[in-house]
Tab-separated table of C-alpha atoms and ligand atoms in Angstrom:
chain	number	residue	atom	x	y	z
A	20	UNK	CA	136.342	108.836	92.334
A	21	UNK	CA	138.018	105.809	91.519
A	22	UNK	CA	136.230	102.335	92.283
A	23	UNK	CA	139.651	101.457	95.098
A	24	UNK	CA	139.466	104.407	96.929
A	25	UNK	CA	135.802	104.577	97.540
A	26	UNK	CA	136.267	100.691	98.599
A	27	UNK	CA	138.929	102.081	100.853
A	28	UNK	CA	137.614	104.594	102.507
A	29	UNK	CA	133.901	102.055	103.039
A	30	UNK	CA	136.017	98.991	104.422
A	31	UNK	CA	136.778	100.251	107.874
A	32	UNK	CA	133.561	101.916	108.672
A	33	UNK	CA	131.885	98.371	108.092
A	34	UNK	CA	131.784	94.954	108.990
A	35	UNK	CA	133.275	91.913	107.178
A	36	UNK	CA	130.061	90.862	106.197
A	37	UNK	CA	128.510	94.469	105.510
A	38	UNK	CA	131.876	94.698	103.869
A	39	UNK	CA	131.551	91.567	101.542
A	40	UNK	CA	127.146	92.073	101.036
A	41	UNK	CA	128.633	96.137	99.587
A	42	UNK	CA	131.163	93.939	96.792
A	43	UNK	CA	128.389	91.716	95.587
A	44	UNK	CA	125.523	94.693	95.677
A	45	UNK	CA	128.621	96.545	93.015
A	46	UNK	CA	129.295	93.473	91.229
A	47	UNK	CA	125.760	92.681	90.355
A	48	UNK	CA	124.688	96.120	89.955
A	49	UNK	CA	127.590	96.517	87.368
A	50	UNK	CA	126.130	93.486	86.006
A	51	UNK	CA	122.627	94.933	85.986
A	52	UNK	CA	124.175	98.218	84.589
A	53	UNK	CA	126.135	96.737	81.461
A	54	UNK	CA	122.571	94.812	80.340
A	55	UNK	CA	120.412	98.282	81.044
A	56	UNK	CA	122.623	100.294	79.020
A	57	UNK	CA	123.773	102.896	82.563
A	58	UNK	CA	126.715	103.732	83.710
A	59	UNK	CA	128.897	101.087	84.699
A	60	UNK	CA	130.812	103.865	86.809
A	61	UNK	CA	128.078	105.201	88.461
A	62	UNK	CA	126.543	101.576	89.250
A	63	UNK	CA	129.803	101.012	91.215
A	64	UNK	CA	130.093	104.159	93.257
A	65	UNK	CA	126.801	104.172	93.989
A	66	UNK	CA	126.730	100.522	95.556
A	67	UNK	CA	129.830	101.127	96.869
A	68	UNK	CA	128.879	103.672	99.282
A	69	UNK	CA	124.910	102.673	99.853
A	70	UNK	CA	125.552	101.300	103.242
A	71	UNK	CA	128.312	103.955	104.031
A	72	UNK	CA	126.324	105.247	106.845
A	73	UNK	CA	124.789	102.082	108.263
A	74	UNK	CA	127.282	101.928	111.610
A	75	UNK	CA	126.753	105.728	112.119
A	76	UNK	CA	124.902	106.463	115.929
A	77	UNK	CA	121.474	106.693	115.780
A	78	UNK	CA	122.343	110.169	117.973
A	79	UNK	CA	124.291	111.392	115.082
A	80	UNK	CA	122.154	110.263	112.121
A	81	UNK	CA	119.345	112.113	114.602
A	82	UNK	CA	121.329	115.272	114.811
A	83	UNK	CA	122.099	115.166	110.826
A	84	UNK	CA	118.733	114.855	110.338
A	85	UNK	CA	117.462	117.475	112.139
A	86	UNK	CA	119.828	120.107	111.139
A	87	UNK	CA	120.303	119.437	107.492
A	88	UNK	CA	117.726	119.617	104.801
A	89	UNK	CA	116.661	115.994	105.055
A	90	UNK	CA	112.646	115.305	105.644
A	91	UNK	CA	112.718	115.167	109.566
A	92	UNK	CA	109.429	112.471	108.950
A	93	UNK	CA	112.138	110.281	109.104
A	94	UNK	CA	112.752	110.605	112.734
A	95	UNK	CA	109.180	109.304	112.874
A	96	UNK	CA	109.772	105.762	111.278
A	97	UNK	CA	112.088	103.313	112.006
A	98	UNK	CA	115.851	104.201	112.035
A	99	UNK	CA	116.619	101.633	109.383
A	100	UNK	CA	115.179	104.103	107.172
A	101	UNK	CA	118.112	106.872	107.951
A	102	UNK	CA	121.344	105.125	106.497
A	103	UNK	CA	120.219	105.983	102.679
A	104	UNK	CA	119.697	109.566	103.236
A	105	UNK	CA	122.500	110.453	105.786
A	106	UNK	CA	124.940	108.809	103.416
A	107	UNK	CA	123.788	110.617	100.395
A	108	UNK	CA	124.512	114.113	102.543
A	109	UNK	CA	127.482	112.777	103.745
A	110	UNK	CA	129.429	111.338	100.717
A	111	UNK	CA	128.789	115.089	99.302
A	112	UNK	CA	130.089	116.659	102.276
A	113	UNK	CA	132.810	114.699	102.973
A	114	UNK	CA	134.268	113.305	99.403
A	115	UNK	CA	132.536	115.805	97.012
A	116	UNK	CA	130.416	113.047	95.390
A	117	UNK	CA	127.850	115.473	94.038
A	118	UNK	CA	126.230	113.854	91.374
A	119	UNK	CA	122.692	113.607	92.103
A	120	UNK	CA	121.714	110.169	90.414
A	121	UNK	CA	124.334	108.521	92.430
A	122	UNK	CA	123.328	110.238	95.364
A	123	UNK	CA	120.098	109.624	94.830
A	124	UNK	CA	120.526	105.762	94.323
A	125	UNK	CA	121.909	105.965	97.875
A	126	UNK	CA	119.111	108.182	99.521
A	127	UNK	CA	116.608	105.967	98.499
A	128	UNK	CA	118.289	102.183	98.439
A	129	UNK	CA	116.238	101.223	101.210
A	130	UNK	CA	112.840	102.492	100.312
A	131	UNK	CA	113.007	103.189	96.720
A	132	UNK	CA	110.530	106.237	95.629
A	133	UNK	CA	107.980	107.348	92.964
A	134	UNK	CA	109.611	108.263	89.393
A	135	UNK	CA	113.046	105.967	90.059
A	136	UNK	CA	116.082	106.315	87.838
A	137	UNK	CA	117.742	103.436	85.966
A	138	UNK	CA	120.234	103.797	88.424
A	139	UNK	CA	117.921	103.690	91.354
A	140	UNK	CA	116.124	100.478	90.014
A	141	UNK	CA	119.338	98.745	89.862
A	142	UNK	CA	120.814	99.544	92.837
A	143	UNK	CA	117.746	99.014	94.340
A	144	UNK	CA	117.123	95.320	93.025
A	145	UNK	CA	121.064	94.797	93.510
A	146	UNK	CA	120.909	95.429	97.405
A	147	UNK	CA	117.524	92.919	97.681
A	148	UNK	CA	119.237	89.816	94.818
A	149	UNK	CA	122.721	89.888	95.567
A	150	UNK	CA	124.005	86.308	96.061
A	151	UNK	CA	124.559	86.102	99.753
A	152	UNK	CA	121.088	87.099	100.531
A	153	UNK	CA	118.266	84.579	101.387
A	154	UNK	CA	114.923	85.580	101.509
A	155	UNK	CA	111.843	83.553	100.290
A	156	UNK	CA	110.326	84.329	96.999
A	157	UNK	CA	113.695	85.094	95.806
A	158	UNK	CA	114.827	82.901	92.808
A	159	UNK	CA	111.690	84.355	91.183
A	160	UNK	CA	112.644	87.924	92.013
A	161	UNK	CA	116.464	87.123	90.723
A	162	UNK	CA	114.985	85.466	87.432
A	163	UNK	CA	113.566	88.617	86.411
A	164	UNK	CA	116.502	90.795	86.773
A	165	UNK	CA	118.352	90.303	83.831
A	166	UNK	CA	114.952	90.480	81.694
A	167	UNK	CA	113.074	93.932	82.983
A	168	UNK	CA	114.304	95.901	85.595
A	169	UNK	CA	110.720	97.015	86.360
A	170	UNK	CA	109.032	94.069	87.326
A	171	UNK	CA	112.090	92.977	89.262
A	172	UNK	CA	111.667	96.473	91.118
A	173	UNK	CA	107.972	95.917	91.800
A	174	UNK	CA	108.427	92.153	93.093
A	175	UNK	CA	111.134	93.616	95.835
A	176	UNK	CA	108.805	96.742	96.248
A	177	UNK	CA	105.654	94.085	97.060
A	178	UNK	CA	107.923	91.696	98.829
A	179	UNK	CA	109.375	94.606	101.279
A	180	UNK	CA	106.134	95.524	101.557
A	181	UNK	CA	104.380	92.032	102.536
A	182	UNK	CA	107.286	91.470	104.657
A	183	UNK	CA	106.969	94.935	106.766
A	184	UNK	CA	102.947	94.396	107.220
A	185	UNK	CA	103.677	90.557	108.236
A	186	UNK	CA	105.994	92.011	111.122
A	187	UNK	CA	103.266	94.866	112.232
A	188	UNK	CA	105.828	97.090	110.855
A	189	UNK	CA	104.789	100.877	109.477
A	190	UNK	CA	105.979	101.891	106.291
A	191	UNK	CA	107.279	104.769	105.000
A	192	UNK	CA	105.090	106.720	102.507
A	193	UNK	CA	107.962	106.910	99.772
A	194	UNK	CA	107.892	102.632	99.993
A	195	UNK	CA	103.990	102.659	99.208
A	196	UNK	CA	105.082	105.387	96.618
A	197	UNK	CA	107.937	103.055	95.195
A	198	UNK	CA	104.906	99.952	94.787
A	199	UNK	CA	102.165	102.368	93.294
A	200	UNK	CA	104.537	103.588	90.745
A	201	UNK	CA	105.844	100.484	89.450
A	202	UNK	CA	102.564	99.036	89.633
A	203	UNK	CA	101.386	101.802	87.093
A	204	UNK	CA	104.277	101.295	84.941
A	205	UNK	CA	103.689	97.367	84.913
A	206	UNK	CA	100.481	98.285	83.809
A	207	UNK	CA	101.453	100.349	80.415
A	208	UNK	CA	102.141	104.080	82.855
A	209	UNK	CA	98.864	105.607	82.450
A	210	UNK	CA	98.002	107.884	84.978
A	211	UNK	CA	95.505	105.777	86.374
A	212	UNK	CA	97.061	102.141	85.620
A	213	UNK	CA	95.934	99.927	88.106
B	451	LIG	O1	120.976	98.052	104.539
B	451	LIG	P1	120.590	96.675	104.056
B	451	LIG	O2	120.370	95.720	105.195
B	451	LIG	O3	121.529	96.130	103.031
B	451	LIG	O4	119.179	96.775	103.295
B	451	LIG	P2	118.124	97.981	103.185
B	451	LIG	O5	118.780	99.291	103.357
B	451	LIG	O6	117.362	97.768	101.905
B	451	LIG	O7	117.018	97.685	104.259
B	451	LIG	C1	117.086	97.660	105.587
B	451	LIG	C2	115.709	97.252	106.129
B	451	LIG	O8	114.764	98.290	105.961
B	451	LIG	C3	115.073	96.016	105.488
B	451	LIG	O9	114.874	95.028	106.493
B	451	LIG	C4	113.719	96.465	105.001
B	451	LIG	C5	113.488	97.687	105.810
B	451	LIG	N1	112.527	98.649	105.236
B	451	LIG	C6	112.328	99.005	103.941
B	451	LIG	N2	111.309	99.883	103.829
B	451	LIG	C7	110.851	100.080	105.101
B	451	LIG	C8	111.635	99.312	105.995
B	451	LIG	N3	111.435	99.286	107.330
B	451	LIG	C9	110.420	100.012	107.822
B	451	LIG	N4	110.188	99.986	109.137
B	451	LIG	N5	109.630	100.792	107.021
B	451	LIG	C10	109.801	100.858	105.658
B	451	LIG	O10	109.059	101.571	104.954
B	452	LIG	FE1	120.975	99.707	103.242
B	453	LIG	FE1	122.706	97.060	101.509
């Protein structure tokens, strides 16, 4: 799909500003793509269509949860979690978009996961550093994104995470999955890295 049409067919189903946050999450993950050697293409359809699902009801993320093969844990944890994996069914269903690194940039945007792509890293960092987002600790997070995409990944991984326990929020296991694993690769990826 080209990079106009999936814009087209993401612009009404969001808001102006969910709208304009989706353009700079593609242009910097483009960015992040052409210095990380993946594809540009991907980058770009991928960001596109990350929040594709974040205006869906909660009743109908619910019901495409529980019939479909996605982990019905989810229904357990917050429904912020749901947008990443409903869209990743739904592009497939509904536009063909069967690729599975793109959809699996998408599924796990919001949490990240153990054993993350290229393309998940940077759309993953892309959605937490894009320039209309404000959070603290984030010049030093933005710093590090053009100079290794795995550190940047495990500062928004520990950040997320200090954020959600500051808030007496639960997390979900695949964001304490996301932190151990980058934390092992910071550490040279032994098995056992601390
Ligand atoms: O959709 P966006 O607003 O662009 O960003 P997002 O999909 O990364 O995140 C939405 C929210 O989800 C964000 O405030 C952080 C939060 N989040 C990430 N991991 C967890 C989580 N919330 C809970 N409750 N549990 C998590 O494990
Ligand atoms: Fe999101
Ligand atoms: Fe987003």
């Amino acid at each position: 799909m080209y990079k106009n049409e999936a814009i087209a067919i993401v612009k009404p189903l969001l808001t102006r500003q969910r709208f304009e946050h989706t353009l700079r999450v593609t242009e910097t993950a483009v960015k992040l793509a052409e210095i990380y050697n993946v594809s540009t293409e991907k980058a770009e359809i991928a960001s596109i269509f990350h929040d594709y699902c974040k205006y869906r009801s909660l009743d109908e993320m619910k019901r495409i949860i529980q019939t479909t093969y996605l982990p019905k844990d989810l229904l357990l944890y917050h429904h912020e979690l749901w947008h990443g994996p409903v869209a990743s069914l739904m592009i497939e269903q509904e536009y063909g978009i069967g690729d599975d690194e793109i959809k699996a940039a998408i599924y796990y945007h919001t949490t990240g996961r153990a054993n993350m792509s290229d393309l998940e890293l940077i759309v993953f960092v892309a959605d937490y550093i894009e320039p209309g987002r404000s959070f603290p600790g984030l010049d030093e997070v933005r710093d590090m994104a053009e100079k290794d995409i795995v550190k940047t990944a495990w500062m928004v991984s520990r950040n997320t995470i200090n954020y959600l326990m500051e808030n007496k929020n639960r997390i979900y296991p695949d964001t304490f999955h996301a932190y151990n694993d980058l934390t092992r690769l910071l550490n040279g990826g032994n098995k056992f890295g601390q």
